Amino acid sequence: MGGFRGPALSTETYRIAIVGSGPGGLSAAAHAAKLGVSHVLLERADHLSDTIYKYQRGKFVMSTPDILPLRSDVTFAAGKREAILGNWDRQIAELKTNVRYKSDVVEIKKAEGVFNIRLADGDTVQAENVVLAIGLQGNLNKLTCPGGDLPLVQYQLDDPGEYEAETIVVIGAGDAGVENAVALAKQNSVVIINREAEFARVKQGNLTLILNAIEKGDIQCYYNAEPARVEPNAIILNTADGEARVPCDRIIARIGASAPRKFVESCGIKFPNADRSALPEVSSTYESNVPGLYIVGALGGYPLIKQAMNQGLEVVEYILGNKLAPADEPLLQRKFAGLGGADVDAIIAEARGAIPVFASLNPLLLRETLLESDVHVLKKDAIVFKRNDYTSSFFTIMRGSVGIQINALDPSVVVTLPTGAFFGEMGLISGRRRSATAVATSDCVLLETPRRTMLKLIKSVDSVRRTLDQTAIMRQVQTHLAPGVSVADLRPMVETVELKRYKPGDVIFNQGDKGDDMHLIRAGSCTVSMRVGGRDIVLSYVPSGNYIGEMALLSDAPRSATVKAAHATETIRIQGDAFKALLDSQPALKAKVEAKFRQRIMQNEQMQRRPEAGNIIQFLIEQGVGEGTDVLLIDESLCVHCDNCEKACAETHKGISRLDREAGPSFANIHVPTSCRHCEHPHCMSDCPPNAIHRAPDGEVFIDDSCIGCGNCERNCPYGVIQLASPPEEKFNLFSWLLFGKGPGPGEEMAYEELKYAGKPHADKQKRAVKCDMCKDIDGGASCVRACPTGAAMRVSPEEFMSVALLG
Amino acid sequence: MRESILIYRNHLYLKLAALVSLVATTAYVWHTPFERPNGGTWLGYTLGVVAGGLMIWLAWFGVRKRKYGIGKLRLEDWLSAHVYMGLALAIVATLHAGFQLNWNVHSALYVLMMIVIISGIVGVYFYIRFPIMLTENRRGMTAEVMLTQITDLDREIRQLAMGLDDATNAAVLKASQETIVGTTLFSQLRGFDEDCETTQARRFVEDSEGSGESTSRRQLLTRLVRKEELLKRIRRDVQLRCLLKTWLICHVPFSVAALMALAVHVVTVFYYW
């Protein structure tokens, strides 16, 4: 049938009825309309896509995952809420889609092969197939306490700018609650209610925002508090100290959404378990356990707009009995092109069969992982990566074998890894340089999975984490503690180890403790300090790949020093007895460990006599230099404050300096300016929606052109070295400035006035995140250091600054 | 920790400059012209070309300093070479002139050039000494932090004064409103101000000791003393940084003037040949 707007006639039986006009539903309806299939799209509200309609005004909607192509008859690209909604309205109308607004579905019952869909207004719609595209946001969790239905309570915030000089209570410590609270705090007095003792569920960027706002007093927070009841102009909270009354003008409750379980179950659909967040299971054609009843989008577990839209088109094809390869099929085909033309399914099956780490992934997850991985077809003797490269991706061997050159001095010492094995996990875990060179020992096919994808897998799939940890621990022990000892000899000790995680400042062990274990640092770094004359003297900085705590073990004495995590640190804890047993059976290793022991005693002696060097280490650790890999320091005994470093930075980066020389703390002669340290595990990388932040093989952390300017990295960086900036205007050349005073000079930005008269105000341009990239695209190293006339600016790695500190 | 520009690369540029000076001096001593040595002999012309070339190269530093991200050498190399070659220029140019000075454009060039070189020597002193003096004076704080501390102190001071008599109040208010750092070039370079409003207020409170409310008065006094101390350090900071800037303001225009005089010198020499 063609289409007409307005109420559908209830006598007709449609081929497809689609419930919900979110991205999934409207894409399905549009496709049905285009194919001329009889259909109806039932929408509860009087407009399309109510969830997005209710986003904050002007919100930037993202189109992740970028790599996935959109397959729909309506278009969608990242952009402002208004633009996206306008676009959909227009296209749905153009396709003559049959939309029935204000149609709240209350019941779906199947009788004699036809679904009877009862609406709230009493009408009934009949259809052969039903697509449930209702998402989760239509079923917001409501306040259940008395007074939860009073008019001052709302569950949505359209435009935070609408409210002014009100006292607003935000309930809920998730992302939505935090975003609302922060936006409202600009012109209102805001109180946020957190049921827990911390904000554990929010994105890192939002965490920084809310904690800063609370610390500055912009937002007041009640922790461990729950609403007890609501009064017409106040809310009563149950807190740890009893009831608290918070007078307010408005309450915004953002306490999540869940599957409208009752309704879904009433349709005959089963849930796998009783968990509140459980979602119904669907087949690979999105069909539920009720034949003819399909589920797409968030309700089926795919919350992203693009995924839902693709599923909308696909489900219509499946209903019509057509076969359709998934949207990512051409991408995978291209990816596997070098593998001799086998089809995608066969290759996925081969990967699953050959690679044990991936064997336990479900088909969709494996597909996604492969989609994000690169396939390398290598000839014998090709180099995969070199020792000291700064890459952090993870490799698995699909065909052939790879040799790891474990000895830096003798490349002929090679451990060969067979098909199915993985390598590169040490760089992934420690964030440091590759500890060995990997070479193809036969013609081989490798899968290279990016760090981010692997971290996601490790977090979400237990079996991946377990497999990875077991192998990684053995290899780390073998590389850093006991080189040359066979796996068989190490196994008894490795079986007793456990992984320990420490937050910055956590004590790993205290001076004077009984020492019955030792730690191998696998990620992060530690400081060793000793209490002398009533104060702590830092003796050394120990980066990952080193072990600590062996001194007490070897001498059977109490701990001689305190070891603290300098930042987030992971260690492998080794039982003392097992380690001693290993030493007894390995005389060569014992000699080596004892030699290191003597060296440490000597170093500790030296450092105790020079507390000022320890103070400098302590200071630099406090500034977070310890987790950096390349840090800009300024020797204040040489710096003439000419700011040429800043100007050089601005000039090499199109006018925007990524460094603030004057800002930042100083100690003794060392100044730590505000400038990127290229952290081992960059905080900025942790939540970048377009995955635009990378680490180059030489270690530079940089942002590429795919940045969307969301600001997450700026918020996530604890050192404030990332800023959002509009791309600058072209400037006049040096001589017109030098001789005729034209335009801004080196290192200066075009003044706003100059831009305004040129008709180019800043604000029109999309801002992007900028940060130091260590001038990786220029020969000769970082401009700041090269442009320092007195040699005060220097770039050092933490291992080096130990020596710098010692020299000082 | 790091070495200064004077000993940079194990005195590489000192050695180069010494070599240039030594060759020039040896040639000068060895050369016996018919008349007394001057710029008109073959050696005079040679030394003149070298000296002129050096001047232009030295002035190029101003451009090189602002060319970022190019060249194999660091700016530190350039500055170290700039310093030593500038000193060598004094010798080469003097030899070129054959120790003759008169009231003419040629000598004007010589004088201008020597002003630039001497100001350069002063600059080197500034560059070596001031960083340490600045750092010591700041004691780990930035100028901004010091100013913020003063603002905080001011607030406390005004609050304390509220509970005291009108005269004290007026003196303290004047101190917080009229204390000034810098403004004119002269006051910036001076680096201290014994008649500073804060000092006056401090003296006033000191003198009025014993007129009741002794606890708040003492608290007020300690804060005023602390503020005075901070002001002293800020003024010193401003002075040092201002000296570094004004020094450059002398060095650069004179070098431009010297370059112009060089052009006049060369034109007149060839015109009257």
mmCIF file with all atom_site columns, N, CA, C and O in Angstrom, chain B residues 244-271:
data_model
loop_
_atom_site.group_PDB
_atom_site.id
_atom_site.type_symbol
_atom_site.label_atom_id
_atom_site.label_alt_id
_atom_site.label_comp_id
_atom_site.label_asym_id
_atom_site.label_entity_id
_atom_site.label_seq_id
_atom_site.pdbx_PDB_ins_code
_atom_site.Cartn_x
_atom_site.Cartn_y
_atom_site.Cartn_z
_atom_site.occupancy
_atom_site.B_iso_or_equiv
_atom_site.pdbx_formal_charge
_atom_site.auth_seq_id
_atom_site.auth_comp_id
_atom_site.auth_asym_id
_atom_site.auth_atom_id
_atom_site.pdbx_PDB_model_num
ATOM 1   N N  . LEU B 1 244 ? 65.380 42.502 31.870 1.00 0.00 ? 244 LEU B N  1
ATOM 2   C CA . LEU B 1 244 ? 65.612 41.603 30.740 1.00 0.00 ? 244 LEU B CA 1
ATOM 3   C C  . LEU B 1 244 ? 64.975 42.163 29.465 1.00 0.00 ? 244 LEU B C  1
ATOM 4   O O  . LEU B 1 244 ? 65.529 42.053 28.378 1.00 0.00 ? 244 LEU B O  1
ATOM 5   N N  . LYS B 1 245 ? 63.791 42.772 29.643 1.00 0.00 ? 245 LYS B N  1
ATOM 6   C CA . LYS B 1 245 ? 63.090 43.306 28.470 1.00 0.00 ? 245 LYS B CA 1
ATOM 7   C C  . LYS B 1 245 ? 63.736 44.592 27.986 1.00 0.00 ? 245 LYS B C  1
ATOM 8   O O  . LYS B 1 245 ? 63.989 44.760 26.786 1.00 0.00 ? 245 LYS B O  1
ATOM 9   N N  . THR B 1 246 ? 63.990 45.505 28.903 1.00 0.00 ? 246 THR B N  1
ATOM 10  C CA . THR B 1 246 ? 64.564 46.792 28.482 1.00 0.00 ? 246 THR B CA 1
ATOM 11  C C  . THR B 1 246 ? 65.946 46.593 27.882 1.00 0.00 ? 246 THR B C  1
ATOM 12  O O  . THR B 1 246 ? 66.338 47.302 26.956 1.00 0.00 ? 246 THR B O  1
ATOM 13  N N  . TRP B 1 247 ? 66.641 45.598 28.405 1.00 0.00 ? 247 TRP B N  1
ATOM 14  C CA . TRP B 1 247 ? 67.952 45.331 27.835 1.00 0.00 ? 247 TRP B CA 1
ATOM 15  C C  . TRP B 1 247 ? 67.807 45.032 26.335 1.00 0.00 ? 247 TRP B C  1
ATOM 16  O O  . TRP B 1 247 ? 68.511 45.576 25.495 1.00 0.00 ? 247 TRP B O  1
ATOM 17  N N  . LEU B 1 248 ? 66.838 44.181 26.011 1.00 0.00 ? 248 LEU B N  1
ATOM 18  C CA . LEU B 1 248 ? 66.632 43.806 24.614 1.00 0.00 ? 248 LEU B CA 1
ATOM 19  C C  . LEU B 1 248 ? 66.218 45.041 23.804 1.00 0.00 ? 248 LEU B C  1
ATOM 20  O O  . LEU B 1 248 ? 66.610 45.207 22.651 1.00 0.00 ? 248 LEU B O  1
ATOM 21  N N  . ILE B 1 249 ? 65.465 45.932 24.468 1.00 0.00 ? 249 ILE B N  1
ATOM 22  C CA . ILE B 1 249 ? 64.997 47.138 23.772 1.00 0.00 ? 249 ILE B CA 1
ATOM 23  C C  . ILE B 1 249 ? 66.189 48.052 23.431 1.00 0.00 ? 249 ILE B C  1
ATOM 24  O O  . ILE B 1 249 ? 66.140 48.825 22.484 1.00 0.00 ? 249 ILE B O  1
ATOM 25  N N  . CYS B 1 250 ? 67.280 47.963 24.223 1.00 0.00 ? 250 CYS B N  1
ATOM 26  C CA . CYS B 1 250 ? 68.481 48.750 23.877 1.00 0.00 ? 250 CYS B CA 1
ATOM 27  C C  . CYS B 1 250 ? 69.296 48.038 22.812 1.00 0.00 ? 250 CYS B C  1
ATOM 28  O O  . CYS B 1 250 ? 69.752 48.636 21.844 1.00 0.00 ? 250 CYS B O  1
ATOM 29  N N  . HIS B 1 251 ? 69.471 46.760 23.009 1.00 0.00 ? 251 HIS B N  1
ATOM 30  C CA . HIS B 1 251 ? 70.365 45.972 22.157 1.00 0.00 ? 251 HIS B CA 1
ATOM 31  C C  . HIS B 1 251 ? 69.870 45.974 20.711 1.00 0.00 ? 251 HIS B C  1
ATOM 32  O O  . HIS B 1 251 ? 70.657 46.162 19.783 1.00 0.00 ? 251 HIS B O  1
ATOM 33  N N  . VAL B 1 252 ? 68.583 45.801 20.519 1.00 0.00 ? 252 VAL B N  1
ATOM 34  C CA . VAL B 1 252 ? 68.061 45.627 19.160 1.00 0.00 ? 252 VAL B CA 1
ATOM 35  C C  . VAL B 1 252 ? 68.077 46.920 18.329 1.00 0.00 ? 252 VAL B C  1
ATOM 36  O O  . VAL B 1 252 ? 68.643 46.928 17.236 1.00 0.00 ? 252 VAL B O  1
ATOM 37  N N  . PRO B 1 253 ? 67.531 48.052 18.840 1.00 0.00 ? 253 PRO B N  1
ATOM 38  C CA . PRO B 1 253 ? 67.564 49.259 18.004 1.00 0.00 ? 253 PRO B CA 1
ATOM 39  C C  . PRO B 1 253 ? 68.984 49.688 17.643 1.00 0.00 ? 253 PRO B C  1
ATOM 40  O O  . PRO B 1 253 ? 69.243 50.101 16.509 1.00 0.00 ? 253 PRO B O  1
ATOM 41  N N  . PHE B 1 254 ? 69.904 49.553 18.592 1.00 0.00 ? 254 PHE B N  1
ATOM 42  C CA . PHE B 1 254 ? 71.280 49.926 18.264 1.00 0.00 ? 254 PHE B CA 1
ATOM 43  C C  . PHE B 1 254 ? 71.854 49.009 17.189 1.00 0.00 ? 254 PHE B C  1
ATOM 44  O O  . PHE B 1 254 ? 72.633 49.441 16.342 1.00 0.00 ? 254 PHE B O  1
ATOM 45  N N  . SER B 1 255 ? 71.467 47.744 17.211 1.00 0.00 ? 255 SER B N  1
ATOM 46  C CA . SER B 1 255 ? 72.002 46.878 16.164 1.00 0.00 ? 255 SER B CA 1
ATOM 47  C C  . SER B 1 255 ? 71.386 47.225 14.809 1.00 0.00 ? 255 SER B C  1
ATOM 48  O O  . SER B 1 255 ? 72.062 47.168 13.784 1.00 0.00 ? 255 SER B O  1
ATOM 49  N N  . VAL B 1 256 ? 70.117 47.653 14.809 1.00 0.00 ? 256 VAL B N  1
ATOM 50  C CA . VAL B 1 256 ? 69.519 48.101 13.540 1.00 0.00 ? 256 VAL B CA 1
ATOM 51  C C  . VAL B 1 256 ? 70.247 49.361 13.056 1.00 0.00 ? 256 VAL B C  1
ATOM 52  O O  . VAL B 1 256 ? 70.613 49.475 11.878 1.00 0.00 ? 256 VAL B O  1
ATOM 53  N N  . ALA B 1 257 ? 70.505 50.288 14.007 1.00 0.00 ? 257 ALA B N  1
ATOM 54  C CA . ALA B 1 257 ? 71.222 51.515 13.652 1.00 0.00 ? 257 ALA B CA 1
ATOM 55  C C  . ALA B 1 257 ? 72.604 51.175 13.107 1.00 0.00 ? 257 ALA B C  1
ATOM 56  O O  . ALA B 1 257 ? 73.058 51.741 12.101 1.00 0.00 ? 257 ALA B O  1
ATOM 57  N N  . ALA B 1 258 ? 73.262 50.200 13.766 1.00 0.00 ? 258 ALA B N  1
ATOM 58  C CA . ALA B 1 258 ? 74.599 49.815 13.321 1.00 0.00 ? 258 ALA B CA 1
ATOM 59  C C  . ALA B 1 258 ? 74.542 49.236 11.918 1.00 0.00 ? 258 ALA B C  1
ATOM 60  O O  . ALA B 1 258 ? 75.431 49.506 11.088 1.00 0.00 ? 258 ALA B O  1
ATOM 61  N N  . LEU B 1 259 ? 73.498 48.470 11.624 1.00 0.00 ? 259 LEU B N  1
ATOM 62  C CA . LEU B 1 259 ? 73.371 47.893 10.278 1.00 0.00 ? 259 LEU B CA 1
ATOM 63  C C  . LEU B 1 259 ? 73.216 48.998 9.233  1.00 0.00 ? 259 LEU B C  1
ATOM 64  O O  . LEU B 1 259 ? 73.813 48.951 8.156  1.00 0.00 ? 259 LEU B O  1
ATOM 65  N N  . MET B 1 260 ? 72.426 50.035 9.570  1.00 0.00 ? 260 MET B N  1
ATOM 66  C CA . MET B 1 260 ? 72.247 51.156 8.647  1.00 0.00 ? 260 MET B CA 1
ATOM 67  C C  . MET B 1 260 ? 73.570 51.881 8.449  1.00 0.00 ? 260 MET B C  1
ATOM 68  O O  . MET B 1 260 ? 73.957 52.216 7.308  1.00 0.00 ? 260 MET B O  1
ATOM 69  N N  . ALA B 1 261 ? 74.273 52.108 9.553  1.00 0.00 ? 261 ALA B N  1
ATOM 70  C CA . ALA B 1 261 ? 75.581 52.763 9.458  1.00 0.00 ? 261 ALA B CA 1
ATOM 71  C C  . ALA B 1 261 ? 76.519 51.928 8.605  1.00 0.00 ? 261 ALA B C  1
ATOM 72  O O  . ALA B 1 261 ? 77.343 52.470 7.841  1.00 0.00 ? 261 ALA B O  1
ATOM 73  N N  . LEU B 1 262 ? 76.379 50.618 8.704  1.00 0.00 ? 262 LEU B N  1
ATOM 74  C CA . LEU B 1 262 ? 77.217 49.724 7.891  1.00 0.00 ? 262 LEU B CA 1
ATOM 75  C C  . LEU B 1 262 ? 76.945 49.983 6.404  1.00 0.00 ? 262 LEU B C  1
ATOM 76  O O  . LEU B 1 262 ? 77.868 50.098 5.594  1.00 0.00 ? 262 LEU B O  1
ATOM 77  N N  . ALA B 1 263 ? 75.669 50.131 6.063  1.00 0.00 ? 263 ALA B N  1
ATOM 78  C CA . ALA B 1 263 ? 75.300 50.377 4.671  1.00 0.00 ? 263 ALA B CA 1
ATOM 79  C C  . ALA B 1 263 ? 75.923 51.702 4.211  1.00 0.00 ? 263 ALA B C  1
ATOM 80  O O  . ALA B 1 263 ? 76.542 51.793 3.140  1.00 0.00 ? 263 ALA B O  1
ATOM 81  N N  . VAL B 1 264 ? 75.782 52.762 5.051  1.00 0.00 ? 264 VAL B N  1
ATOM 82  C CA . VAL B 1 264 ? 76.348 54.077 4.711  1.00 0.00 ? 264 VAL B CA 1
ATOM 83  C C  . VAL B 1 264 ? 77.850 53.951 4.525  1.00 0.00 ? 264 VAL B C  1
ATOM 84  O O  . VAL B 1 264 ? 78.426 54.440 3.545  1.00 0.00 ? 264 VAL B O  1
ATOM 85  N N  . HIS B 1 265 ? 78.497 53.256 5.452  1.00 0.00 ? 265 HIS B N  1
ATOM 86  C CA . HIS B 1 265 ? 79.947 53.045 5.440  1.00 0.00 ? 265 HIS B CA 1
ATOM 87  C C  . HIS B 1 265 ? 80.370 52.404 4.122  1.00 0.00 ? 265 HIS B C  1
ATOM 88  O O  . HIS B 1 265 ? 81.262 52.884 3.422  1.00 0.00 ? 265 HIS B O  1
ATOM 89  N N  . VAL B 1 266 ? 79.687 51.359 3.736  1.00 0.00 ? 266 VAL B N  1
ATOM 90  C CA . VAL B 1 266 ? 80.075 50.634 2.526  1.00 0.00 ? 266 VAL B CA 1
ATOM 91  C C  . VAL B 1 266 ? 79.858 51.514 1.289  1.00 0.00 ? 266 VAL B C  1
ATOM 92  O O  . VAL B 1 266 ? 80.751 51.658 0.432  1.00 0.00 ? 266 VAL B O  1
ATOM 93  N N  . VAL B 1 267 ? 78.714 52.191 1.229  1.00 0.00 ? 267 VAL B N  1
ATOM 94  C CA . VAL B 1 267 ? 78.418 53.046 0.070  1.00 0.00 ? 267 VAL B CA 1
ATOM 95  C C  . VAL B 1 267 ? 79.459 54.163 -0.058 1.00 0.00 ? 267 VAL B C  1
ATOM 96  O O  . VAL B 1 267 ? 80.034 54.369 -1.136 1.00 0.00 ? 267 VAL B O  1
ATOM 97  N N  . THR B 1 268 ? 79.728 54.860 1.066  1.00 0.00 ? 268 THR B N  1
ATOM 98  C CA . THR B 1 268 ? 80.687 55.979 0.989  1.00 0.00 ? 268 THR B CA 1
ATOM 99  C C  . THR B 1 268 ? 82.067 55.488 0.597  1.00 0.00 ? 268 THR B C  1
ATOM 100 O O  . THR B 1 268 ? 82.750 56.128 -0.221 1.00 0.00 ? 268 THR B O  1
ATOM 101 N N  . VAL B 1 269 ? 82.462 54.334 1.141  1.00 0.00 ? 269 VAL B N  1
ATOM 102 C CA . VAL B 1 269 ? 83.795 53.819 0.802  1.00 0.00 ? 269 VAL B CA 1
ATOM 103 C C  . VAL B 1 269 ? 83.907 53.615 -0.703 1.00 0.00 ? 269 VAL B C  1
ATOM 104 O O  . VAL B 1 269 ? 84.870 54.044 -1.333 1.00 0.00 ? 269 VAL B O  1
ATOM 105 N N  . PHE B 1 270 ? 82.877 52.996 -1.288 1.00 0.00 ? 270 PHE B N  1
ATOM 106 C CA . PHE B 1 270 ? 82.986 52.722 -2.720 1.00 0.00 ? 270 PHE B CA 1
ATOM 107 C C  . PHE B 1 270 ? 82.751 53.983 -3.553 1.00 0.00 ? 270 PHE B C  1
ATOM 108 O O  . PHE B 1 270 ? 83.305 54.131 -4.629 1.00 0.00 ? 270 PHE B O  1
ATOM 109 N N  . TYR B 1 271 ? 81.958 54.900 -3.028 1.00 0.00 ? 271 TYR B N  1
ATOM 110 C CA . TYR B 1 271 ? 81.676 56.137 -3.757 1.00 0.00 ? 271 TYR B CA 1
ATOM 111 C C  . TYR B 1 271 ? 82.946 56.966 -3.905 1.00 0.00 ? 271 TYR B C  1
ATOM 112 O O  . TYR B 1 271 ? 83.227 57.528 -4.968 1.00 0.00 ? 271 TYR B O  1
#
